[in-house]
CSV table of C-alpha atoms and ligand atoms in Angstrom, one decimal:
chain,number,residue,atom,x,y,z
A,1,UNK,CA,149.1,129.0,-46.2
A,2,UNK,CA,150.6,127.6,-43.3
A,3,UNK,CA,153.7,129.2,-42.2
A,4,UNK,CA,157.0,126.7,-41.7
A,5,UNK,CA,159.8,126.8,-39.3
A,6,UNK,CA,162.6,124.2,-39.6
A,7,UNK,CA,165.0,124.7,-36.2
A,8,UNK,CA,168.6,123.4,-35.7
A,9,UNK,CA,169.4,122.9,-38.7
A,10,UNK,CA,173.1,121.1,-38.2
A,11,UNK,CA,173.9,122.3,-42.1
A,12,UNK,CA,172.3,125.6,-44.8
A,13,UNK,CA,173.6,124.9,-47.9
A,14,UNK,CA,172.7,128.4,-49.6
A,15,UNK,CA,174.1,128.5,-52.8
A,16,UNK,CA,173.6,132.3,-52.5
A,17,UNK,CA,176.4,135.1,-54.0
A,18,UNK,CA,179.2,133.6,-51.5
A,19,UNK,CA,177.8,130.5,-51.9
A,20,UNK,CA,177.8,130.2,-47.8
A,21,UNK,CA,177.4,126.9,-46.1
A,22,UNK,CA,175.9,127.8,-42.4
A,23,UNK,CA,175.8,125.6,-39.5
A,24,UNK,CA,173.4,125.2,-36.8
A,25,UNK,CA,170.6,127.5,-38.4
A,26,UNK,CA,167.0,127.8,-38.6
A,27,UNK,CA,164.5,128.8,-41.4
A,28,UNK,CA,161.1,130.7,-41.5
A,29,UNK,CA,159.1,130.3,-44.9
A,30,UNK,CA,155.5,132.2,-44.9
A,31,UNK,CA,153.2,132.6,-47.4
A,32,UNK,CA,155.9,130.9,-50.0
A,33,UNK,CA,158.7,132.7,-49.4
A,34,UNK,CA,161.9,132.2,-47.3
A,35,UNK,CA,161.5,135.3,-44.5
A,36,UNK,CA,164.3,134.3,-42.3
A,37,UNK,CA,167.5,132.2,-42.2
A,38,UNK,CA,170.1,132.2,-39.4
A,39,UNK,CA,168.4,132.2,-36.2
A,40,UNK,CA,164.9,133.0,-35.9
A,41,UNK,CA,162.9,133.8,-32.4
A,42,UNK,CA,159.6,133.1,-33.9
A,43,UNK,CA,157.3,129.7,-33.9
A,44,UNK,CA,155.1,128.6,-36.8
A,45,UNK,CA,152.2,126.7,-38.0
A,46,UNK,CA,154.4,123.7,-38.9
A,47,UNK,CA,157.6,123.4,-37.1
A,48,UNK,CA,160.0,121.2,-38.2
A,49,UNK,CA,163.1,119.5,-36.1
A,50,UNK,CA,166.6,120.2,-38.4
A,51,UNK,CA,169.0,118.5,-35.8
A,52,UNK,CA,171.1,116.0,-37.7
A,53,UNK,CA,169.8,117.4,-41.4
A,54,UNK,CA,170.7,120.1,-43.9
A,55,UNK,CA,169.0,121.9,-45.9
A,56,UNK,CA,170.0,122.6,-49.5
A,57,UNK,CA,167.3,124.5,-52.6
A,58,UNK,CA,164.9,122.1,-54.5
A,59,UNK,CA,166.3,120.8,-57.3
A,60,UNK,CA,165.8,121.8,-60.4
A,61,UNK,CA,165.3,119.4,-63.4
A,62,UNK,CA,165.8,121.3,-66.7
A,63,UNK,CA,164.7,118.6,-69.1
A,64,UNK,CA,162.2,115.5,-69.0
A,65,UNK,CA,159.4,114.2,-70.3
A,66,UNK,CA,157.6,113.8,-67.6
A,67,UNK,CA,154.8,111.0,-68.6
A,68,UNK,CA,157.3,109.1,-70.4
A,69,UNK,CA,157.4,107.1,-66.6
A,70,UNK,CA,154.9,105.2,-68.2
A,71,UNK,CA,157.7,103.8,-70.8
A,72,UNK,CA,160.4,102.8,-68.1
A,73,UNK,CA,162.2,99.7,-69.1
A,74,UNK,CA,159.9,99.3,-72.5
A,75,UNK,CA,163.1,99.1,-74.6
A,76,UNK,CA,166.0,99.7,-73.6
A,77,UNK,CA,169.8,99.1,-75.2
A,78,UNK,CA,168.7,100.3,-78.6
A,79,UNK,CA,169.9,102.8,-81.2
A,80,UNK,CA,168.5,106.1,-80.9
A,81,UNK,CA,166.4,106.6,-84.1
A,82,UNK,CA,165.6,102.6,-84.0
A,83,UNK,CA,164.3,103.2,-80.0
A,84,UNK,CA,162.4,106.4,-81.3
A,85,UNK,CA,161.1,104.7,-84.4
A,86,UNK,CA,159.9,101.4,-83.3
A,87,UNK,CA,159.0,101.8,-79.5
A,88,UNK,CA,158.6,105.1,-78.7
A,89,UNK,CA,156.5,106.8,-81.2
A,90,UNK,CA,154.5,103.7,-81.7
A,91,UNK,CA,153.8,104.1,-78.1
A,92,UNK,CA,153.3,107.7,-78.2
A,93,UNK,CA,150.8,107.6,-80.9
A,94,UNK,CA,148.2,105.7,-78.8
A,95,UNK,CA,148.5,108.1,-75.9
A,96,UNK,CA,145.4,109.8,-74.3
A,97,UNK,CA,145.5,113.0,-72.2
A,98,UNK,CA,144.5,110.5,-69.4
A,99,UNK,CA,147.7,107.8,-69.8
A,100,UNK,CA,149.9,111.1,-69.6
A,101,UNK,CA,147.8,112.8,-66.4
A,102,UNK,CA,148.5,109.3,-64.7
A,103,UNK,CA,152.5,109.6,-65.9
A,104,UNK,CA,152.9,112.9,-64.9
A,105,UNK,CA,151.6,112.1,-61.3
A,106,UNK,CA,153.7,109.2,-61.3
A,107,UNK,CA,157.1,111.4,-62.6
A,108,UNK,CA,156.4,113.8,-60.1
A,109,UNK,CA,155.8,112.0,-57.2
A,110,UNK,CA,159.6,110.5,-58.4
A,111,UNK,CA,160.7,114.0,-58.7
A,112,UNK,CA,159.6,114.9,-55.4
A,113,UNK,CA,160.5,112.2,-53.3
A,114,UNK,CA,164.3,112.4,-54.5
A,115,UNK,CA,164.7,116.1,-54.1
A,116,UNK,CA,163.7,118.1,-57.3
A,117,UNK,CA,161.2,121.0,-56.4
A,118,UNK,CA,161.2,122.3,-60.0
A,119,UNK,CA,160.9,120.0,-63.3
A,120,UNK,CA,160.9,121.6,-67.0
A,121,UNK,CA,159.1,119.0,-68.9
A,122,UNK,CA,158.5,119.0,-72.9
A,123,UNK,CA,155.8,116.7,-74.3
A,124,UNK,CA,152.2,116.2,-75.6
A,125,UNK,CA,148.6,117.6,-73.3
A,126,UNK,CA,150.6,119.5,-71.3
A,127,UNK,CA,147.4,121.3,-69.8
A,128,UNK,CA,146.7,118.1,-68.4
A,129,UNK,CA,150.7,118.2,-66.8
A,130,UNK,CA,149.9,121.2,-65.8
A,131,UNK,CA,146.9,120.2,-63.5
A,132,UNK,CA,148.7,116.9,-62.4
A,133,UNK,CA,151.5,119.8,-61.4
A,134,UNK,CA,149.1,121.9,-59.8
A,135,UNK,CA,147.1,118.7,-57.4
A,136,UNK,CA,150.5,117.3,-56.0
A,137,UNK,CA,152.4,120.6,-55.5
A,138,UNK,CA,155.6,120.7,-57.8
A,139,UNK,CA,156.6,123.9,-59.4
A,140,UNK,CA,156.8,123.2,-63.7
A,141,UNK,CA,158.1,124.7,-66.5
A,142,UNK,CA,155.8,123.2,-69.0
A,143,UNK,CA,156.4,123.5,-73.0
A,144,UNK,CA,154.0,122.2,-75.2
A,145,UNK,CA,156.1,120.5,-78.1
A,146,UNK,CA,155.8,121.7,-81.5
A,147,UNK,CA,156.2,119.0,-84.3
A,148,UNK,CA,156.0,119.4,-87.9
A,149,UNK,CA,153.8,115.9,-88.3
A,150,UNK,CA,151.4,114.1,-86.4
A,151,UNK,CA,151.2,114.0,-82.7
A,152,UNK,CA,149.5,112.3,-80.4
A,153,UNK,CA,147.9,115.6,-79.7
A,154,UNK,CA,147.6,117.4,-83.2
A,155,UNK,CA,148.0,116.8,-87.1
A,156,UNK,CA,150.3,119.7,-88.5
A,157,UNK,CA,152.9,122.3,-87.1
A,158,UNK,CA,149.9,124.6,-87.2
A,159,UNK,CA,147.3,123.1,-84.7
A,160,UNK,CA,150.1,122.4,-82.8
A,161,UNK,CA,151.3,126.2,-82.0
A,162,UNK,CA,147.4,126.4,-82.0
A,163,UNK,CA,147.3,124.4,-78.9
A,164,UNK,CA,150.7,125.3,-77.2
A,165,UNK,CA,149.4,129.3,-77.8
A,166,UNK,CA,146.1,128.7,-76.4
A,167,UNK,CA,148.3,126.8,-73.2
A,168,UNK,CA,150.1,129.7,-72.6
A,169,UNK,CA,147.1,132.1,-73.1
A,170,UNK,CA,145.6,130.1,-70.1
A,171,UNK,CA,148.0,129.7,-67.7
A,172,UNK,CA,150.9,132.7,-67.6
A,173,UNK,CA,150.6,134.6,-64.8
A,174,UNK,CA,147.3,132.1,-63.5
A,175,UNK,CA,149.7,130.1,-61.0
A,176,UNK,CA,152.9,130.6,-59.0
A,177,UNK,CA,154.3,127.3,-59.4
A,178,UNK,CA,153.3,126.3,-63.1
A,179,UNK,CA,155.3,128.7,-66.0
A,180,UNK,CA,154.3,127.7,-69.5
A,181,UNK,CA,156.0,127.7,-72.5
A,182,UNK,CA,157.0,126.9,-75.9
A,183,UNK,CA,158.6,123.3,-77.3
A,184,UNK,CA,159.6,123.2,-80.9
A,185,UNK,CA,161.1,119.8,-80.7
A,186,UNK,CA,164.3,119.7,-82.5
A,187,UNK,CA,165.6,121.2,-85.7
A,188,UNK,CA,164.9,117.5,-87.1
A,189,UNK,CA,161.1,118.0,-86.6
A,190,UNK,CA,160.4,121.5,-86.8
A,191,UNK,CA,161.3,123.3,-90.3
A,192,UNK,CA,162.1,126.5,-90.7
A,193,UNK,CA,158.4,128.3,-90.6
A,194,UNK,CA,157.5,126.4,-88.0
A,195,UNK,CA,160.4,127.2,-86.0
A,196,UNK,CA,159.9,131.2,-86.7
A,197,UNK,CA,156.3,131.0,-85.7
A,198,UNK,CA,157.5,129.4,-82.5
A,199,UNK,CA,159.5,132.3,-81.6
A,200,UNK,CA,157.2,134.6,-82.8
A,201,UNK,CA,154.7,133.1,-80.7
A,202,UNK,CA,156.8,132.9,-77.6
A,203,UNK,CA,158.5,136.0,-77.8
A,204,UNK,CA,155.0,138.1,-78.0
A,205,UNK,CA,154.2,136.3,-74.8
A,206,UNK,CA,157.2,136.2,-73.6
A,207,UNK,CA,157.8,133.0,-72.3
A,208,UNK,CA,160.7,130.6,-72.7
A,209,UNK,CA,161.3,127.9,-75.5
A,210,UNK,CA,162.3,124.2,-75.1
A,211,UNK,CA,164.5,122.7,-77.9
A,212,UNK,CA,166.3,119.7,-78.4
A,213,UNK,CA,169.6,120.6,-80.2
A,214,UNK,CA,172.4,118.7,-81.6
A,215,UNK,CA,172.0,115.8,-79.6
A,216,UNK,CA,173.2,113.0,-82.3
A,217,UNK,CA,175.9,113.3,-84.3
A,218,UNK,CA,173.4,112.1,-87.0
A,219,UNK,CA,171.0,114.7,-86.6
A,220,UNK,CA,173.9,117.0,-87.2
A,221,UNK,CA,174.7,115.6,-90.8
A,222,UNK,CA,171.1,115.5,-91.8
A,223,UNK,CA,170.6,119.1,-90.7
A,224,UNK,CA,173.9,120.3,-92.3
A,225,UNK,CA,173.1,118.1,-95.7
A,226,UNK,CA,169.4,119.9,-95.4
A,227,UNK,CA,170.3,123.3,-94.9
A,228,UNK,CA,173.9,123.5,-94.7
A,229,UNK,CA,174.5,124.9,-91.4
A,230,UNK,CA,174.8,123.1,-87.8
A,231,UNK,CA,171.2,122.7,-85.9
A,232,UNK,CA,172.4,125.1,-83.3
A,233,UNK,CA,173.3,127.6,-85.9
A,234,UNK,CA,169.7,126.3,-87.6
A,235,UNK,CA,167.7,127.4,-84.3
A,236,UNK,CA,169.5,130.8,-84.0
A,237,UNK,CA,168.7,131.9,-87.6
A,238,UNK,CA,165.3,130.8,-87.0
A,239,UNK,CA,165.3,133.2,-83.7
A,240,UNK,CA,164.4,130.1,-81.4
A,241,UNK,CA,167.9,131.7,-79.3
A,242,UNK,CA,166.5,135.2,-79.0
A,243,UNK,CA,164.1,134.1,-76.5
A,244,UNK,CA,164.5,132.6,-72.7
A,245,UNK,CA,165.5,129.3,-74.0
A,246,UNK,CA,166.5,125.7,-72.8
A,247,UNK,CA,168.6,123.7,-75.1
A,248,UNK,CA,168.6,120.3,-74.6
A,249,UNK,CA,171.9,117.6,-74.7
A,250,UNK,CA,174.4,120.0,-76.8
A,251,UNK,CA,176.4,117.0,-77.4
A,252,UNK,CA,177.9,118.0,-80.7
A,253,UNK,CA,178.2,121.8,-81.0
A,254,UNK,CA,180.8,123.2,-83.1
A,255,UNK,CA,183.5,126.0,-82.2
A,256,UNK,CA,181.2,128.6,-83.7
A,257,UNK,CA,178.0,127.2,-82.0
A,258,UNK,CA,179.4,127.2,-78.2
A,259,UNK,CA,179.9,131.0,-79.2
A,260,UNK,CA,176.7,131.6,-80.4
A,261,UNK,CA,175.0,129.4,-77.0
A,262,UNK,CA,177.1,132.5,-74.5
A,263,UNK,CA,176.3,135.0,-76.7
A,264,UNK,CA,172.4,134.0,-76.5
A,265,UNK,CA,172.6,133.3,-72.9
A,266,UNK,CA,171.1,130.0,-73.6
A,267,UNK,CA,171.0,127.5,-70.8
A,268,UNK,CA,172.2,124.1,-72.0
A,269,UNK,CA,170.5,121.6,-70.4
A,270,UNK,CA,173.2,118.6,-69.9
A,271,UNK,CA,171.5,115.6,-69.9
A,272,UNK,CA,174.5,112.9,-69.3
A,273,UNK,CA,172.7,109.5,-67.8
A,274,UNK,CA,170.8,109.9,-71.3
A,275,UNK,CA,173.7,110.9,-73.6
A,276,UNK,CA,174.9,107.5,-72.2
A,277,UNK,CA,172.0,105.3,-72.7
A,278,UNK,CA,171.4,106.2,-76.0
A,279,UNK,CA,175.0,106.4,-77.0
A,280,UNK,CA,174.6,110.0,-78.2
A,281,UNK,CA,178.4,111.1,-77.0
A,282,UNK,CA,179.7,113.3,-74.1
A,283,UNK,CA,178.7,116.8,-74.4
A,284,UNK,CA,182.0,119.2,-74.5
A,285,UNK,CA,180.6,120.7,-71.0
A,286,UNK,CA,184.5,122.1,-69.9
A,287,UNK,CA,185.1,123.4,-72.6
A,288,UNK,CA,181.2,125.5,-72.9
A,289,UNK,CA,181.9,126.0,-69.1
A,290,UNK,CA,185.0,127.8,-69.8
A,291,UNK,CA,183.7,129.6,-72.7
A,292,UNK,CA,181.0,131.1,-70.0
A,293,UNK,CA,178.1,129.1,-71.5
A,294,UNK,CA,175.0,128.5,-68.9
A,295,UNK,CA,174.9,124.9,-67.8
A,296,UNK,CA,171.7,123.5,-66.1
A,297,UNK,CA,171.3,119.1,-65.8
A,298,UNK,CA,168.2,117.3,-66.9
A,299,UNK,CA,167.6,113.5,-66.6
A,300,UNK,CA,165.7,113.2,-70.0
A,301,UNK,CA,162.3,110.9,-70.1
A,302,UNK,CA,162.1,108.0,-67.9
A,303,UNK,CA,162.2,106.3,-71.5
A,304,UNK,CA,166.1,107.0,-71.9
A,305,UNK,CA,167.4,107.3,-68.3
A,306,UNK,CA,165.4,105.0,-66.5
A,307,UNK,CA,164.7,107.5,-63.3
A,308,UNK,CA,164.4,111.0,-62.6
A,309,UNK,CA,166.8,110.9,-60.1
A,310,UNK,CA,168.9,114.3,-59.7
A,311,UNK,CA,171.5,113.2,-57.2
A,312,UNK,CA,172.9,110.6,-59.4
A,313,UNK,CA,172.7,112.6,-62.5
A,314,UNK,CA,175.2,115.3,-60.1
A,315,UNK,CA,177.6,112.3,-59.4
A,316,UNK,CA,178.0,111.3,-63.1
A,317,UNK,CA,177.9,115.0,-64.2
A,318,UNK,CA,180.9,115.1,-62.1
A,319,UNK,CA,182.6,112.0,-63.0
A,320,UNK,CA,182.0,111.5,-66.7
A,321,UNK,CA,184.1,114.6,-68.1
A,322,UNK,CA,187.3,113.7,-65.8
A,323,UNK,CA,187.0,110.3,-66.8
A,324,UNK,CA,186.9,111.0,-71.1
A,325,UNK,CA,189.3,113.7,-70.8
A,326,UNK,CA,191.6,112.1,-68.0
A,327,UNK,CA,191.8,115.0,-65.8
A,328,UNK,CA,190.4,115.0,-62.3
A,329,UNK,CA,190.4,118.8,-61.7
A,330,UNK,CA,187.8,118.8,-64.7
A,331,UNK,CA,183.9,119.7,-63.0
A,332,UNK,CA,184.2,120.8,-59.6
A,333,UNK,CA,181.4,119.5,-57.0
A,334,UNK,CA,180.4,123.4,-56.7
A,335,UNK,CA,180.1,124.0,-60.5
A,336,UNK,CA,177.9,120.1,-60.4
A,337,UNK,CA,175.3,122.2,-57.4
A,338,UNK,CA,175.3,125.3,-59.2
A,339,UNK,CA,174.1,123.3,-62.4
A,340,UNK,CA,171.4,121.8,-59.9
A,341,UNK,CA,170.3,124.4,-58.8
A,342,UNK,CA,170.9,128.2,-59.9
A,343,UNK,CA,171.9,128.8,-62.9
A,344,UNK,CA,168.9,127.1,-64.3
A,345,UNK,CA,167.1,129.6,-62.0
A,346,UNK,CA,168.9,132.7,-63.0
A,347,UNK,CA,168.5,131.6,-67.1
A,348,UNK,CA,165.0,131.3,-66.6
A,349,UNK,CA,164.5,134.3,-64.1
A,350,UNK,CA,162.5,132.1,-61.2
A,351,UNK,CA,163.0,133.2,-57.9
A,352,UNK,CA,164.4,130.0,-56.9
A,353,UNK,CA,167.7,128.2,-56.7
A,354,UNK,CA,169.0,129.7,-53.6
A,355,UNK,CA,168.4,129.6,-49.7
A,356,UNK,CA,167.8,133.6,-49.1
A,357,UNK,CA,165.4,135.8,-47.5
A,358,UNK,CA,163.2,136.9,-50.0
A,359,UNK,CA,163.3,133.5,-52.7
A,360,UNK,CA,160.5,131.3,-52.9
A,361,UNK,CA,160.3,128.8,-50.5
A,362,UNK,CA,161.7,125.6,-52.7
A,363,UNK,CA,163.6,123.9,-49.9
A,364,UNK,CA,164.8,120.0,-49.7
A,365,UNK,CA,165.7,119.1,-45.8
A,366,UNK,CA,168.0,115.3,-46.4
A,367,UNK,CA,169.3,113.6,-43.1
A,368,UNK,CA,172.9,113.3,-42.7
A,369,UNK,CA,172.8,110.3,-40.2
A,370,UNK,CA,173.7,108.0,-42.8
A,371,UNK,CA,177.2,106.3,-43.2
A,372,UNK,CA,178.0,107.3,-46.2
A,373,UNK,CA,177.8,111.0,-44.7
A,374,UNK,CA,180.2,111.0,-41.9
A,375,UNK,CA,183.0,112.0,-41.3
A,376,UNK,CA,181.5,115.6,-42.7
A,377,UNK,CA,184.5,117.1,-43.9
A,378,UNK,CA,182.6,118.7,-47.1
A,379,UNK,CA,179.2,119.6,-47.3
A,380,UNK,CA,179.7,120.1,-51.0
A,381,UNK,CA,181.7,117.6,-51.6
A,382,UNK,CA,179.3,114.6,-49.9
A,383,UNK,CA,176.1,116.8,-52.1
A,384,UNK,CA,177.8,115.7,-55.0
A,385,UNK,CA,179.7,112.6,-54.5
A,386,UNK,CA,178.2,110.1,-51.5
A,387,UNK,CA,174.4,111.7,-51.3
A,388,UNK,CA,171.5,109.4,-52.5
A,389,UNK,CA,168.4,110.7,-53.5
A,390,UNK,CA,166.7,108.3,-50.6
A,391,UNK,CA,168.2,110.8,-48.2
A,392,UNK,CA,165.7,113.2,-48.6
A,393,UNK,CA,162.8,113.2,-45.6
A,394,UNK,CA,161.0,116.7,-46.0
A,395,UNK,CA,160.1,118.9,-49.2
A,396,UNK,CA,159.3,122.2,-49.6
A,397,UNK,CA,157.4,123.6,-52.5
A,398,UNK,CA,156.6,127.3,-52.9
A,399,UNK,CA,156.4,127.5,-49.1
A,400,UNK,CA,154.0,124.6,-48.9
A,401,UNK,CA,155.1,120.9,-47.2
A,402,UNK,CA,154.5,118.6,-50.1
A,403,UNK,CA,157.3,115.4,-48.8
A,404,UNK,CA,156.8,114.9,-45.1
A,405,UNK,CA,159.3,112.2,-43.8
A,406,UNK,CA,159.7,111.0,-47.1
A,407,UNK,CA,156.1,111.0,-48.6
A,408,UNK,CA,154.1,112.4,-50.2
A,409,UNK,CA,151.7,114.6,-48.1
A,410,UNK,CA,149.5,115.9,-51.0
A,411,UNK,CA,148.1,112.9,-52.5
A,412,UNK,CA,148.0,109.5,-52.1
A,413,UNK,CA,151.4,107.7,-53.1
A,414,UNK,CA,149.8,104.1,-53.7
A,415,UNK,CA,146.9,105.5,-55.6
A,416,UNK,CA,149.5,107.1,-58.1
A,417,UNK,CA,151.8,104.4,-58.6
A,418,UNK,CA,148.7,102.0,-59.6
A,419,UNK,CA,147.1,104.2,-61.5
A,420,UNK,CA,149.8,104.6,-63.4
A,421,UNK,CA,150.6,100.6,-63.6
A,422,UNK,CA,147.5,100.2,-65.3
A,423,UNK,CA,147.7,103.2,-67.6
A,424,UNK,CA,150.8,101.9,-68.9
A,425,UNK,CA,148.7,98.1,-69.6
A,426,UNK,CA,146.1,99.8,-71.3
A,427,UNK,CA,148.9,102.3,-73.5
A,428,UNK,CA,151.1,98.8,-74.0
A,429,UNK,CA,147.6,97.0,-75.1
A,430,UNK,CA,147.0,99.6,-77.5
A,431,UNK,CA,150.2,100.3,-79.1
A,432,UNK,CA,150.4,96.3,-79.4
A,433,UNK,CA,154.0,96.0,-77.7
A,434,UNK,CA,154.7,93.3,-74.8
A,435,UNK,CA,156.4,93.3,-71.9
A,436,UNK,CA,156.3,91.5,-67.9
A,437,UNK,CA,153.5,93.1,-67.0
A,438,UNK,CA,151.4,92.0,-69.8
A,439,UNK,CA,152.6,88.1,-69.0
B,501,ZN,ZN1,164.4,114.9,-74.4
């Protein structure tokens, strides 16, 4: 692999122990990992002008659906279980491995382009995210969902841990970049020996599990009324928490939950640009911050946000919680980054989410000659507030230049977005629903 050197950079944004901000530094990245920072006497293969940039980690997306690009702006202002019931699954139950290889390029080329080096997705043929993930260079924390009912994909619970174990059989330990997993959907669509199996499963592989948990306050009643306990105490008596796992949205956890999330050292992935659109709620995240809970941010599927775009979902993260509880000291702009970036790292134990000799190599360069910018009083403070996601010129992925002044140097961009357009026609033709592009 070609070795990178990116000189002058005017701003480092670590995020390492001290959580240092350096000016006026270079970095060296050989065979996918970061070998110097500071100032380096060496050249490289690729060497890469940081004058007037910073550099910050890639960051990292903790939950999406990553095909579900093919369902932007399909339906939109609807209730949750009405949006689910007659767009979504409709949609979903015409989908072919193909329609979601040509929405995961799509997603990812998104992903890329504004910043995120890292994506944990949760859906349906994930083998075939997986390769999509492999061809244009993102890294991907893949789980391959677990429903009790018919998929897309599979007919029962039981074909479908077939087909999520055989995934994971496959691919741990076959690529640096794609991690597999385990996604048992929700407590609402996995019952209980489902859910055990799961983490039976995952645990002998040792991998991490993807969950949806207590996202709607109605999924909450039906669980209680069902089994009499809270979905996030449902998934911990199942053992879905004794694992490495992601919990998705958290919007309605009980006292006694947000203590079971720290003791499990489960990473809550916040997902607030969803939790708005569907109307879910605002998830208590203060008050799981300041019980020590592990907070990472997702965007959701394309479906509920409409973009996959990790700077804004940092601005709201950072606005939304001073503005319900009416106190502006509430979600700092570091404690936004660190959700960005690594703690989702740390939960998960990827050698990411950091600028430090020895990491991966998952870097985003963004230029700072932009208005909204200067004056550069805080680096930290502009990351979270006044930087857009079309800053971004140069990515690195694992070591390897995948954006290269702003595109996409793996594949070819155009090719992916009209692919995709007419995956979504033929998936909209089948599944019988209209919209502009069928006009
Ligand atoms: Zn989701």
């Amino acid at each position: 692999m070609e070795s990178i050197l990116v000189r002058n950079l005017s701003i480092v944004i670590t995020q390492d122990g001290r959580r240092r901000i350096l000016k006026d530094a270079d970095i060296y990245v050989e065979d996918g990992i970061i070998l110097e920072v500071g100032t380096v006497k060496r050249s490289a293969d690729i060497v890469l002008d940081g004058r007037g940039k910073a550099a910050l980690p890639g960051l990292i997306n903790t939950h999406t659906h990553i095909p579900m690009n093919l369902f932007r702006g399909v339906a939109d202002d609807m209730k949750l279980f009405e949006w689910l019931n007659e767009k979504i699954w409709p949609m979903e139950r015409k989908l072919t491995p193909d329609h979601v290889e040509k929405g995961s390029l799509l997603g990812m080329l998104e992903a890329l382009r504004t910043g995120t080096t890292t994506i944990f997705d949760m859906y349906f043929f994930e083998e075939r995210i997986a390769e999509a993930a492999e061809r244009i260079g993102i890294r991907a924390l893949l789980s391959s969902s677990i429903i009790d009912g018919e998929t897309p994909e599979t007919k029962n619970w039981r074909e479908a841990l077939n087909v999520a174990e055989n995934f994971v059989k496959k691919w741990k330990g076959k690529s640096k970049r794609v991690i597999p997993s385990f996604g048992p959907h929700a407590p609402y669509t996995v019952g209980p020996e489902a859910m055990e199996a799961t983490a039976e499963a995952a645990s002998r592989y040792d991998v991490p599990v993807h969950i949806h948990l207590s996202e709607d306050s109605r999924e909450v009643e039906q669980i209680k009324h069902t089994y009499g306990v809270g979905p996030i105490e449902y998934a911990e008596i199942h053992r879905v928490l004794d694992l490495k796992t992601i919990a998705a949205h958290v919007v309605w956890p009980s006292d006694e939950e947000i203590e079971i999330l720290r003791r499990k050292k489960v990473l809550v992935s916040h997902n607030p640009v969803s939790n708005m659109k569907t109307a879910a709620g605002v998830a208590p995240i203060p008050k799981m911050l300041s019980h020590g809970v592990l907070i990472g941010l997702g965007t959701d599927g394309a479906a509920s946000n409409n973009i996959l775009d990790m700077p804004e979902t940092m601005k709201l993260t950072a606005l939304i919680h001073k503005a319900v509880n009416r106190d502006p000291t509430l979600i700092k702009a570091q404690d936004v980054i660190d959700m960005a970036t690594i703690n989702p790292a740390k939960a998960m134990n990827l050698e990411i989410g950091s600028i430090e000799v020895g990491k991966r190599a998952d870097i985003v360069i963004i230029d700072l000659k932009k208005p909204w910018w200067r004056p550069i009083h805080s680096p930290i403070s502009h990351l979270v507030y006044s930087f857009r996601s079309t800053d971004v010129t140069h990515v690195i992925v694992d070591g390897r230049l995948v954006i290269e002044e702003g595109h996409l140097k793996t594949m070819d961009e155009n090719e992916i977005m009209e692919n995709a357009e007419k995956a979504a026609m033929d998936l909209l033709e089948r599944a019988g629903v209209r919209s502009f592009l069928s006009e």
